[in-house]
Short mmCIF file of C-alpha atoms in Angstrom, two decimals:
data_model
loop_
_atom_site.label_atom_id
_atom_site.label_comp_id
_atom_site.label_asym_id
_atom_site.label_seq_id
_atom_site.Cartn_x
_atom_site.Cartn_y
_atom_site.Cartn_z
CA MET A 1 5.83 147.32 28.23
CA SER A 2 4.26 144.24 26.77
CA ALA A 3 2.99 144.06 23.21
CA LYS A 4 -0.38 142.78 24.41
CA PRO A 5 -2.67 145.27 26.20
CA PHE A 6 -3.93 144.34 29.65
CA ARG A 7 -7.52 143.29 30.23
CA ASN A 8 -8.85 146.53 31.58
CA SER A 9 -6.61 148.97 29.75
CA GLU A 10 -7.61 151.57 27.17
CA GLY A 11 -6.50 149.65 24.07
CA VAL A 12 -8.44 146.47 24.81
CA ASN A 13 -11.57 147.22 22.79
CA ARG A 14 -9.90 149.05 19.91
CA PRO A 15 -10.06 147.37 16.50
CA PHE A 16 -6.84 146.33 14.85
CA ARG A 17 -5.43 148.74 12.31
CA SER A 18 -2.74 147.74 9.87
CA PRO A 19 0.29 150.03 9.80
CA PHE A 20 0.20 150.01 5.97
CA SER A 21 -3.31 151.39 5.67
CA SER A 22 -3.50 153.77 8.62
CA SER A 23 -3.18 157.50 8.13
CA ARG A 24 -0.25 159.46 9.50
CA ASN A 25 -2.24 162.06 11.31
CA ASN A 26 -3.45 161.22 14.80
CA ASN A 27 -6.98 162.56 14.31
CA THR A 28 -9.55 160.07 15.48
CA GLU A 29 -12.11 161.61 13.18
CA ASN A 30 -10.26 160.48 10.09
CA ASN A 31 -9.91 156.90 11.31
CA VAL A 32 -13.03 155.85 9.48
CA SER A 33 -12.10 156.05 5.86
CA THR A 34 -13.62 154.91 2.65
CA PRO A 35 -11.89 152.11 0.77
CA GLU A 36 -11.18 154.37 -2.20
CA SER A 37 -9.35 156.99 -0.19
CA ASN A 38 -7.56 154.30 1.82
CA ILE A 39 -6.24 152.64 -1.34
CA HIS A 40 -5.14 155.97 -2.79
CA LYS A 41 -3.28 156.94 0.38
CA SER A 42 -1.70 153.51 0.83
CA LEU A 43 -0.45 153.41 -2.77
CA LEU A 44 1.25 156.74 -2.28
CA ARG A 45 2.87 155.78 0.99
CA VAL A 46 3.96 152.21 0.16
CA SER A 47 7.34 152.00 -1.50
CA VAL A 48 7.93 150.29 -4.81
CA SER A 49 9.81 147.39 -3.21
CA GLN A 50 6.94 146.73 -0.83
CA ARG A 51 4.47 146.76 -3.71
CA LEU A 52 6.55 144.26 -5.61
CA LEU A 53 6.94 142.16 -2.50
CA PHE A 54 3.22 141.81 -1.84
CA GLN A 55 2.05 141.34 -5.43
CA THR A 56 0.87 137.86 -6.31
CA PRO A 57 1.63 136.51 -9.75
CA PRO A 58 -1.37 135.61 -11.88
CA THR A 59 -2.19 131.93 -11.83
CA LYS A 60 -3.02 129.94 -14.93
CA LYS A 61 -6.21 128.01 -15.01
CA PHE A 62 -6.29 124.73 -16.88
CA ARG A 63 -9.40 123.23 -18.31
CA LEU A 64 -9.71 119.50 -18.35
CA THR A 65 -10.91 118.55 -21.77
CA GLU A 66 -10.40 115.66 -24.15
CA GLY A 67 -7.48 117.46 -25.78
CA ASN A 68 -5.71 117.61 -22.45
CA GLU A 69 -6.03 113.85 -22.05
CA GLU A 70 -4.50 113.37 -25.48
CA THR A 71 -1.55 115.50 -24.47
CA LYS A 72 -1.15 113.41 -21.32
CA ILE A 73 -0.99 110.26 -23.46
CA ASP A 74 1.54 111.93 -25.77
CA VAL A 75 3.63 112.95 -22.76
CA GLU A 76 3.57 109.38 -21.44
CA ARG A 77 4.69 108.07 -24.85
CA ASN A 78 7.48 110.61 -24.98
CA ILE A 79 8.61 109.68 -21.48
CA LYS A 80 8.68 105.99 -22.45
CA LEU A 81 10.65 106.77 -25.62
CA CYS A 82 13.07 108.91 -23.67
CA GLN A 83 13.62 106.12 -21.16
CA ASP A 84 14.29 103.64 -23.97
CA ASP A 85 16.73 106.07 -25.57
CA LEU A 86 18.41 106.60 -22.21
CA ALA A 87 18.86 102.85 -21.70
CA LEU A 88 20.28 102.51 -25.22
CA LEU A 89 22.70 105.37 -24.61
CA LYS A 90 23.82 103.83 -21.31
CA LYS A 91 24.63 100.56 -23.11
CA GLN A 92 26.60 102.42 -25.76
CA ILE A 93 28.50 104.32 -23.08
CA GLN A 94 29.42 101.05 -21.33
CA LYS A 95 30.70 99.57 -24.61
CA LYS A 96 32.76 102.69 -25.29
CA GLN A 97 34.21 102.61 -21.78
CA GLU A 98 35.19 98.95 -22.20
CA SER A 99 36.91 99.69 -25.50
CA ILE A 100 38.69 102.68 -23.93
CA ASN A 101 39.89 100.48 -21.06
CA ASN A 102 41.15 97.86 -23.55
CA LEU A 103 42.99 100.51 -25.55
CA LYS A 104 44.51 101.91 -22.37
CA THR A 105 45.83 98.49 -21.33
CA THR A 106 47.33 97.80 -24.76
CA LEU A 107 48.96 101.23 -24.73
CA LEU A 108 50.34 100.53 -21.27
CA TYR A 109 51.77 97.18 -22.45
CA LYS A 110 53.32 98.83 -25.49
CA LYS A 111 54.93 101.48 -23.32
CA LYS A 112 56.09 98.92 -20.78
CA ASN A 113 57.43 96.39 -23.30
CA LYS A 114 59.11 98.30 -26.07
CA ALA A 115 59.77 96.46 -29.33
CA GLU A 116 63.54 96.97 -29.18
CA ASP A 117 63.74 95.56 -25.66
CA LEU A 118 61.63 92.60 -26.70
CA GLU A 119 63.81 91.83 -29.72
CA THR A 120 66.99 91.88 -27.59
CA ALA A 121 65.36 89.60 -25.00
CA ILE A 122 64.27 87.14 -27.72
CA LYS A 123 67.77 87.10 -29.23
CA LYS A 124 69.32 86.56 -25.81
CA TRP A 125 67.06 83.60 -24.95
CA THR A 126 67.40 81.92 -28.35
CA ASP A 127 71.20 82.15 -28.07
CA ALA A 128 71.03 80.63 -24.59
CA CYS A 129 68.75 77.83 -25.85
CA GLN A 130 71.06 77.10 -28.80
CA ASN A 131 74.09 76.93 -26.49
CA ALA A 132 72.23 74.59 -24.12
CA LEU A 133 71.24 72.29 -27.00
CA LYS A 134 74.84 72.18 -28.30
CA ASP A 135 76.15 71.37 -24.81
CA TYR A 136 73.53 68.62 -24.46
CA GLU A 137 74.53 67.15 -27.82
CA ASN A 138 78.23 67.16 -26.84
CA ASP A 139 77.44 65.64 -23.44
CA LEU A 140 75.44 62.78 -25.03
CA GLN A 141 78.30 62.05 -27.44
CA ASN A 142 80.90 62.00 -24.62
CA ARG A 143 78.84 59.79 -22.25
CA ASN A 144 77.37 57.28 -24.63
CA GLY A 145 79.90 57.51 -27.42
CA GLN A 146 77.18 57.61 -30.00
CA SER A 147 76.52 60.47 -32.37
CA VAL A 148 73.11 62.09 -32.00
CA ASN A 149 71.58 64.47 -34.49
CA MET A 150 70.23 67.84 -33.41
CA THR A 151 66.94 67.08 -35.18
CA GLU A 152 66.55 63.95 -33.04
CA ILE A 153 67.17 65.97 -29.86
CA LEU A 154 64.65 68.62 -30.88
CA SER A 155 62.02 66.00 -31.75
CA SER A 156 62.58 64.17 -28.43
CA PHE A 157 61.91 67.42 -26.52
CA GLY A 158 59.04 68.42 -28.81
CA ILE A 159 60.68 71.66 -29.90
CA LYS A 160 59.96 73.02 -33.35
CA PRO A 161 63.15 73.87 -35.25
CA ASN A 162 61.91 77.34 -36.18
CA THR A 163 61.53 78.41 -32.54
CA VAL A 164 65.24 77.87 -31.81
CA ARG A 165 66.23 79.03 -35.31
CA PHE A 166 67.58 75.70 -36.48
CA CYS A 167 67.88 74.86 -40.17
CA THR A 168 67.13 71.16 -40.75
CA ASN A 169 68.74 71.13 -44.22
CA ASP A 170 72.16 72.29 -43.04
CA ASP A 171 71.95 71.05 -39.43
CA THR A 172 73.09 74.49 -38.20
CA PHE A 173 71.67 77.34 -36.19
CA TYR A 174 71.07 80.63 -37.95
#
């Protein structure tokens, strides 16, 4: 059966009745009911969940007055202040992130290059440099037959005596 009645069927000219407000008895005499009795019967028959489902919440009505315009202006000022504060906070966050990144890199370098390892490497390279300078001095004396001072060699190469740990007073390495 279709939900729609046919053109010439019995239910064509019947008025629509809601299933929530109709009575349970099939008497056609009671179909015409007063609104008061209909409300009373429907409230009894409708469950609590259905009542809560079909209730509409009360709506607030706002009046447009001069005071309302003042609050709009205050809201706009607050929004502008909040945006300025937000921009300031973003700048501070960027500065903090940069300082955190710098601290992380220095920590990484400290972990990677330990002080003890660095000291041993410096000692190793200064010893190698001192040995190379002594060999160069001996080689110059053997080839040319002239005596050359270590201070003259260091000045010709532009090396400061402190970097290779050379004492100019004693002409020795320390």
